[in-house]
Coordinates of C-alpha atoms in Angstrom, one line a residue:
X1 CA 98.7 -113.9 -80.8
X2 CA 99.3 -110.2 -81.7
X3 CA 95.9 -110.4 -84.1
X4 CA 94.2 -112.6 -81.2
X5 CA 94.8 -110.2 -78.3
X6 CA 92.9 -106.8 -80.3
X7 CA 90.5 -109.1 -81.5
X8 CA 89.6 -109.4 -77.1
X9 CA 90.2 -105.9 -77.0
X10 CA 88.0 -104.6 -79.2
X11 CA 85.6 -107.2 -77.6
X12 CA 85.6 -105.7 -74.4
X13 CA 84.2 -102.5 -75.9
X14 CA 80.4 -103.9 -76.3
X15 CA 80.6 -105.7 -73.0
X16 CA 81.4 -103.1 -71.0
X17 CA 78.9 -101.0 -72.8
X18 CA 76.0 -103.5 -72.0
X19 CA 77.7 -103.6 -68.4
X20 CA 76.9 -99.3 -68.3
X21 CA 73.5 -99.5 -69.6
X22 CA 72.9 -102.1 -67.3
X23 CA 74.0 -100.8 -64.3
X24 CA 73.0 -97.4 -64.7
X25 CA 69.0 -98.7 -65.7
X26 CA 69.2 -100.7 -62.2
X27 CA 70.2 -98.1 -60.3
X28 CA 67.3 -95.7 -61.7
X29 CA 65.4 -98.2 -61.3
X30 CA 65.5 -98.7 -57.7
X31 CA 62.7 -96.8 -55.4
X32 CA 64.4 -93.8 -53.3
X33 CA 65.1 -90.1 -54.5
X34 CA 68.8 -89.1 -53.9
X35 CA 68.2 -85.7 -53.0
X36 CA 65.4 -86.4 -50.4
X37 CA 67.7 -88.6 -48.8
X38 CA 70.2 -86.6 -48.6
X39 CA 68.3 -83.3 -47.4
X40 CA 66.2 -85.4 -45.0
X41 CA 62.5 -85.9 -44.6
X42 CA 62.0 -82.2 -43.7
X43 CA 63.1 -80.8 -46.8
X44 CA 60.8 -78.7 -49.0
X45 CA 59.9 -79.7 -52.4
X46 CA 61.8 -76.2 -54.0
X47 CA 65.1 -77.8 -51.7
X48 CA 64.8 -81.2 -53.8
X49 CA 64.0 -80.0 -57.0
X50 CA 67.1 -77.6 -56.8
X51 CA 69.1 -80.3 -55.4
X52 CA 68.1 -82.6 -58.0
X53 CA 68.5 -80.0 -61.0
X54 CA 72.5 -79.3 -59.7
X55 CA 73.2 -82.9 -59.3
X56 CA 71.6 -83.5 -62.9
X57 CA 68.8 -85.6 -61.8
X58 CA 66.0 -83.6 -63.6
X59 CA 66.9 -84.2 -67.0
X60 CA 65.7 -87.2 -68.9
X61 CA 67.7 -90.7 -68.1
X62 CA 69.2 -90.7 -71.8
X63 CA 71.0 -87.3 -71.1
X64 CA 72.1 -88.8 -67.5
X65 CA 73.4 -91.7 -69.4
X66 CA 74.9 -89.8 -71.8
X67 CA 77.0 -87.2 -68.9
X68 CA 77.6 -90.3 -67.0
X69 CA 79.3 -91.9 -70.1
X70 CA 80.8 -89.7 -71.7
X71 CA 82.8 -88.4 -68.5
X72 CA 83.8 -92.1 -68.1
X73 CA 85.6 -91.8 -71.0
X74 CA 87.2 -89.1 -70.2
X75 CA 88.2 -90.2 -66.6
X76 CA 85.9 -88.4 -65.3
X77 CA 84.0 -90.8 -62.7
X78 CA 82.3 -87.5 -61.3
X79 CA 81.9 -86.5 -57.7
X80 CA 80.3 -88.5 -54.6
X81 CA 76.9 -86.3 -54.3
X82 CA 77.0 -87.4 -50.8
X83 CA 80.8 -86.1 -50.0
X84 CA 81.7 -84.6 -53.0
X85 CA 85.3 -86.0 -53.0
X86 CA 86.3 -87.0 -56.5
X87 CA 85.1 -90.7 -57.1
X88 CA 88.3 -92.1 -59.7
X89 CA 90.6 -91.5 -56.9
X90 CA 88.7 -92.8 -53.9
X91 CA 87.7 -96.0 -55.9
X92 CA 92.0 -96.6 -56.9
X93 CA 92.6 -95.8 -53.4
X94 CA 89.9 -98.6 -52.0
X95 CA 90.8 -100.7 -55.2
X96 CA 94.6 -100.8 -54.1
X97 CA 93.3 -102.5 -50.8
X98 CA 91.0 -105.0 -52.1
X99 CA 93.5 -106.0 -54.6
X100 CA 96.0 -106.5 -51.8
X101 CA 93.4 -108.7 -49.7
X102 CA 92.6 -110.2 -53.0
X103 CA 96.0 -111.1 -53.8
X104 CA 96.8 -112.6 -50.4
X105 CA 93.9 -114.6 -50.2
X106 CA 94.3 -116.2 -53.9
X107 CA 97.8 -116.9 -52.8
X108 CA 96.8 -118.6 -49.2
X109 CA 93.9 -120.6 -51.2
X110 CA 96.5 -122.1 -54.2
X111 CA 99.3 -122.7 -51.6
X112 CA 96.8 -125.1 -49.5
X113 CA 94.9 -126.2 -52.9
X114 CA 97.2 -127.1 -55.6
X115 CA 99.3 -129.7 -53.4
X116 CA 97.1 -130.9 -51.6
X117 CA 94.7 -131.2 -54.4
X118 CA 97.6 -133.5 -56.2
X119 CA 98.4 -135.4 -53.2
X120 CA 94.7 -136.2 -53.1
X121 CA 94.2 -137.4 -57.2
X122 CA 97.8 -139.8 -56.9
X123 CA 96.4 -141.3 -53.2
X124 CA 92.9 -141.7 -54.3
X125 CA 90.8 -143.4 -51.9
X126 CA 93.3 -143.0 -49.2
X127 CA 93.3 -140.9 -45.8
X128 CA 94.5 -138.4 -47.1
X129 CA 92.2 -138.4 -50.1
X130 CA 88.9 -138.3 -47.7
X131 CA 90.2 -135.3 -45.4
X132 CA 90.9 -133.6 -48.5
X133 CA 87.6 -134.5 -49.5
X134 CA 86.1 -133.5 -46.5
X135 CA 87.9 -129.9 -46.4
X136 CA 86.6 -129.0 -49.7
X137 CA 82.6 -129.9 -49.0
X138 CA 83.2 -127.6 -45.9
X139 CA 84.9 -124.9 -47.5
X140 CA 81.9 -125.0 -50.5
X141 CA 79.5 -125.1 -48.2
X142 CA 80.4 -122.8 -45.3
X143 CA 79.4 -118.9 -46.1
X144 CA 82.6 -117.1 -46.0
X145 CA 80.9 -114.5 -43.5
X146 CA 80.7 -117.8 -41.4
X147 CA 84.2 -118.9 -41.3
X148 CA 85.4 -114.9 -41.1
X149 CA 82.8 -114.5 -38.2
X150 CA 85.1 -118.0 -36.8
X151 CA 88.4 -116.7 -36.7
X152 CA 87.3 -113.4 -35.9
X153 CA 86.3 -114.6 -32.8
X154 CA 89.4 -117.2 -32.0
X155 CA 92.5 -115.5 -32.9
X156 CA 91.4 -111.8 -32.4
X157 CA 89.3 -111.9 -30.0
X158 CA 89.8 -114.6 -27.7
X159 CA 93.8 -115.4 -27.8
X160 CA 94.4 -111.7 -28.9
X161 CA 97.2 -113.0 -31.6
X162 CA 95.7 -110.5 -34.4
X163 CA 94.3 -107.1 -33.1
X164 CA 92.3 -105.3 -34.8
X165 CA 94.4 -102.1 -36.1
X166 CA 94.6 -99.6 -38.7
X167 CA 95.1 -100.9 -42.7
X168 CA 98.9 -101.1 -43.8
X169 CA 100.0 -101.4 -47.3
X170 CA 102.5 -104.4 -47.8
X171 CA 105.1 -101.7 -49.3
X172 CA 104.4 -99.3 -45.9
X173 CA 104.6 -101.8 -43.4
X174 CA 105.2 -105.7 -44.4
X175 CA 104.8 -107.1 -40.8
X176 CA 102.3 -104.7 -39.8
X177 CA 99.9 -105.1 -43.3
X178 CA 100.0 -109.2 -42.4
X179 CA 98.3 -108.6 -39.2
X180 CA 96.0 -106.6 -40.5
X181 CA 95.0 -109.1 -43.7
X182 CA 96.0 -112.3 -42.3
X183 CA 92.5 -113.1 -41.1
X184 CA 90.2 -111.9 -43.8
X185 CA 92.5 -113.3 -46.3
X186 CA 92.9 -116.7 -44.6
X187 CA 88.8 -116.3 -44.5
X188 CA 89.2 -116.1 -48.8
X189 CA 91.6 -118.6 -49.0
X190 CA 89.7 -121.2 -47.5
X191 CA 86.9 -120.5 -50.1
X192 CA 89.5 -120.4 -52.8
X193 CA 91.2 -123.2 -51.7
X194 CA 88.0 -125.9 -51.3
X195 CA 87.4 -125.0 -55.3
X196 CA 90.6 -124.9 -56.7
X197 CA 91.6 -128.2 -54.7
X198 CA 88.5 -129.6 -56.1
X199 CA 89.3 -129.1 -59.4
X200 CA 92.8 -129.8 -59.0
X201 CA 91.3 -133.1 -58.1
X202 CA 89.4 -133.8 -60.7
X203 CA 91.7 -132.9 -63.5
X204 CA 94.6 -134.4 -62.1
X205 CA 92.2 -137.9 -62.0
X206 CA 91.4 -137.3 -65.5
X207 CA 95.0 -136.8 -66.9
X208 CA 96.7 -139.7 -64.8
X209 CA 94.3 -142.0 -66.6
X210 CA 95.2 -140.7 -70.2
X211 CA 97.5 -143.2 -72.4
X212 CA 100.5 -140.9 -72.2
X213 CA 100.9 -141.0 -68.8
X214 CA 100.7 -144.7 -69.4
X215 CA 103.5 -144.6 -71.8
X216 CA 105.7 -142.5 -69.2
X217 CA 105.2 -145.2 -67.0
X218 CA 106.3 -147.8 -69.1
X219 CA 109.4 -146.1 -69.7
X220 CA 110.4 -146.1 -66.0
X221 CA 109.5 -142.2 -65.2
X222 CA 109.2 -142.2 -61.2
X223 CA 105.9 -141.0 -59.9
X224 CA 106.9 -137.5 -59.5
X225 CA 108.4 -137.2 -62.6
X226 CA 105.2 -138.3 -64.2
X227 CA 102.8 -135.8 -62.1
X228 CA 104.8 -132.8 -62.0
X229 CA 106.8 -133.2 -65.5
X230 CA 103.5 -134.7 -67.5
X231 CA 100.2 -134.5 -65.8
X232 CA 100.7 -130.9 -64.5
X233 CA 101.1 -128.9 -67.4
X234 CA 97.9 -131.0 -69.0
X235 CA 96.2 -130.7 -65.9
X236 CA 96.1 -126.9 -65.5
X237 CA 93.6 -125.7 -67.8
X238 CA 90.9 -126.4 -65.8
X239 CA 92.5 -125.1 -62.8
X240 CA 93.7 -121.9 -64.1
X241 CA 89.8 -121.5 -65.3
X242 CA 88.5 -121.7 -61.6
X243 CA 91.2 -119.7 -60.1
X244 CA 90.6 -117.0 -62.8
X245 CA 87.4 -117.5 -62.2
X246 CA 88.1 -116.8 -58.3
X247 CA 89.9 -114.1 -58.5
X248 CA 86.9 -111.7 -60.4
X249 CA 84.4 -113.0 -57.8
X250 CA 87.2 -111.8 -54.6
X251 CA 87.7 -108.2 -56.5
X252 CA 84.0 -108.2 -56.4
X253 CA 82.4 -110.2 -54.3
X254 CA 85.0 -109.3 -51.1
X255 CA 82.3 -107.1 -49.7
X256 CA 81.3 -109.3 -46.9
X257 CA 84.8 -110.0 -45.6
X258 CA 85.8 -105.9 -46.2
X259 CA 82.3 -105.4 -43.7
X260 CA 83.0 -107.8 -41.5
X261 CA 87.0 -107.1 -40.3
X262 CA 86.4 -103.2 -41.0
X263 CA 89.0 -103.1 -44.4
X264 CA 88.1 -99.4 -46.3
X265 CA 88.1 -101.4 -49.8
X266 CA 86.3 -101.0 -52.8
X267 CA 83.7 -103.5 -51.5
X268 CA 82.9 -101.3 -48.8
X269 CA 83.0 -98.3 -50.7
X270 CA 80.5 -99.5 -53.2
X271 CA 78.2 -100.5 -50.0
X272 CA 78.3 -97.0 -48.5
X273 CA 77.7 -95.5 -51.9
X274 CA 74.5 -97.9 -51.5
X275 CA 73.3 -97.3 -48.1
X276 CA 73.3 -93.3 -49.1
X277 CA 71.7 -93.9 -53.0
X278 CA 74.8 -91.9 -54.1
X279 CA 74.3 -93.2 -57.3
X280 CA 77.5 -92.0 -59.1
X281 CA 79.2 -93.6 -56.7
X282 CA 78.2 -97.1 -57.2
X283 CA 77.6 -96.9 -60.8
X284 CA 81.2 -95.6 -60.8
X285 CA 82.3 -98.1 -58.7
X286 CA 80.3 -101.6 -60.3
X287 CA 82.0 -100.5 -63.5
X288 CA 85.1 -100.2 -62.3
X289 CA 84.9 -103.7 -60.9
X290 CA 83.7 -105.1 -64.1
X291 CA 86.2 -103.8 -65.9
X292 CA 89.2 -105.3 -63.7
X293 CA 86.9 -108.8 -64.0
X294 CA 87.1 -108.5 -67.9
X295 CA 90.7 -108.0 -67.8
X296 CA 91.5 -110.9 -65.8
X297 CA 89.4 -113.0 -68.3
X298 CA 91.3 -111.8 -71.1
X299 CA 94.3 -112.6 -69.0
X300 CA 93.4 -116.1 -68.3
X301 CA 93.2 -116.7 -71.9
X302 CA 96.2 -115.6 -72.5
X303 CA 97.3 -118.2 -70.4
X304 CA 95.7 -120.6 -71.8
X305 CA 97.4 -120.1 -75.0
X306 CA 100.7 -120.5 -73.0
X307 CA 100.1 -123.6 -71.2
X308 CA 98.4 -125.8 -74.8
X309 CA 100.3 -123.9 -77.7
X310 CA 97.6 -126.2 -79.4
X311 CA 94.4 -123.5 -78.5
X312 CA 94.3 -121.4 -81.3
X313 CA 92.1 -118.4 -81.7

């Protein structure tokens, strides 16, 4: 294990290098001069060339790269050319909310998935099968901005239950932090609970068709003995996959829900940095992201090592 985990370590190191040298080539490749943006469309050509010369802009894109990576490395995620706050701490402080809408919504969406997801494999074919069934289209196919816009409209707005108010942390304010992420996390936890139910589905199919759970049978095991003290444990490979899987797509891809209940995450942040081309700010922020999606790869194979102490690397 010990050899294992610096082996996807020192892997990370060339992924996250093509991840920099990719981000940083789109983003200089996109039309739009920062400094003209920022000075407005009176500005004087002297105004942007200065401006562009402090911020770094003139020299040639190797050299940026090179500034831009080497201050990574240092901790050094440089300064918002738009604000010019410090980017490492604005992106931890944004991060720290994400990862608390994150974390709430991956819980809402395994809580709803995982049993019913069972329930549905063991009653195959039954009622309770096709609703599951049903739920799991709808939540695959329904945006997320769709079902956010939905209960944004019926429990803020119309019966008033959860006003919109200022973001909480959980280890402020408990009671006052649900309010605030109840609704955009129930809006992820739908979408994380139609895939992981899915797949909880499917593999729990597969497994209670395989000849040990056959034997089990034969030696009298009741049902739930069978699915939670055989099938579960063989069945959760594929489900720890998808919710790994989930949980890198929320940290990054949580944008829509951050924009559409006004959260200040990281998702947001990254937009803004968008909207005003302040490039260090989104590079800064992308690779940040990527980072933490890496990491939770490396953390579900981890996992998987612990659930099959047959996977060996």
């Amino acid at each position: 294990m010990g050899s294992y985990l610096i082996k996807r370590v020192a892997s990370l190191i060339p992924i996250l290098f093509g991840i920099s040298v990719l981000i940083f080539t789109i983003l200089h490749l996109v039309p739009g001069d920062p400094a003209s943006i920022m000075l407005g469309t009176n500005a004087t050509p002297e105004a942007i060339a200065a401006l562009n010369k402090s911020m770094g802009l003139d020299q040639p894109l190797i050299n940026q790269y090179l500034n831009w990576i080497t201050g990574i490395l240092q901790g050094n995620f440089g300064v918002s050319v738009h604000t010019g706050e410090e980017i490492l701490p604005q992106i931890l402080k944004r991060f720290a909310i994400t990862m608390q809408l994150t974390v709430f919504g991956v819980l809402i969406g395994w809580v709803l998935a995982i049993p019913f997801g069972i329930l549905s494999a063991i009653r195959a074919h039954s009622k309770t099968d096709i609703v599951v069934r049903v739920f799991t289209l709808l939540g695959i196919s329904v945006p997320n901005f769709a079902i956010g816009t939905l209960l944004l409209l019926g429990f803020s707005l119309y019966f008033n239950w959860f006003p919109p108010i200022d973001v909480v942390n959980f280890w402020e304010d408990p009671i006052e932090a649900f309010k605030v992420f109840i609704l955009p996390a129930t809006t992820m936890g739908i979408v994380v609970a139609a895939g992981v139910m899915r797949m909880t589905r499917s593999a729990f199919l597969e497994t209670m068709d395989k000849d040990f759970i056959r034997t089990a049978r034969a030696k009298g095991n009741s049902k739930w003995t069978i699915v939670m003290g055989h099938a579960f444990r063989n069945s959760s490979i594929p489900i720890v996959t998808i919710a790994g899987m989930q949980i890198g797509y929320l940290l990054g891809g949580s944008v829509i829900v951050e924009q559409l209940f006004s959260i200040p995450g990281l998702g947001q942040y990254i937009l803004e940095g968008i909207y005003q081309r302040d490039y260090p700010v989104v590079q800064g922020g992308v690779l940040f992201v990527a980072l933490v999606f890496v990491l939770v790869n490396l953390l579900i194979d981890l996992i998987y090592t612990w659930i099959d102490p047959r996977i060996k690397y």
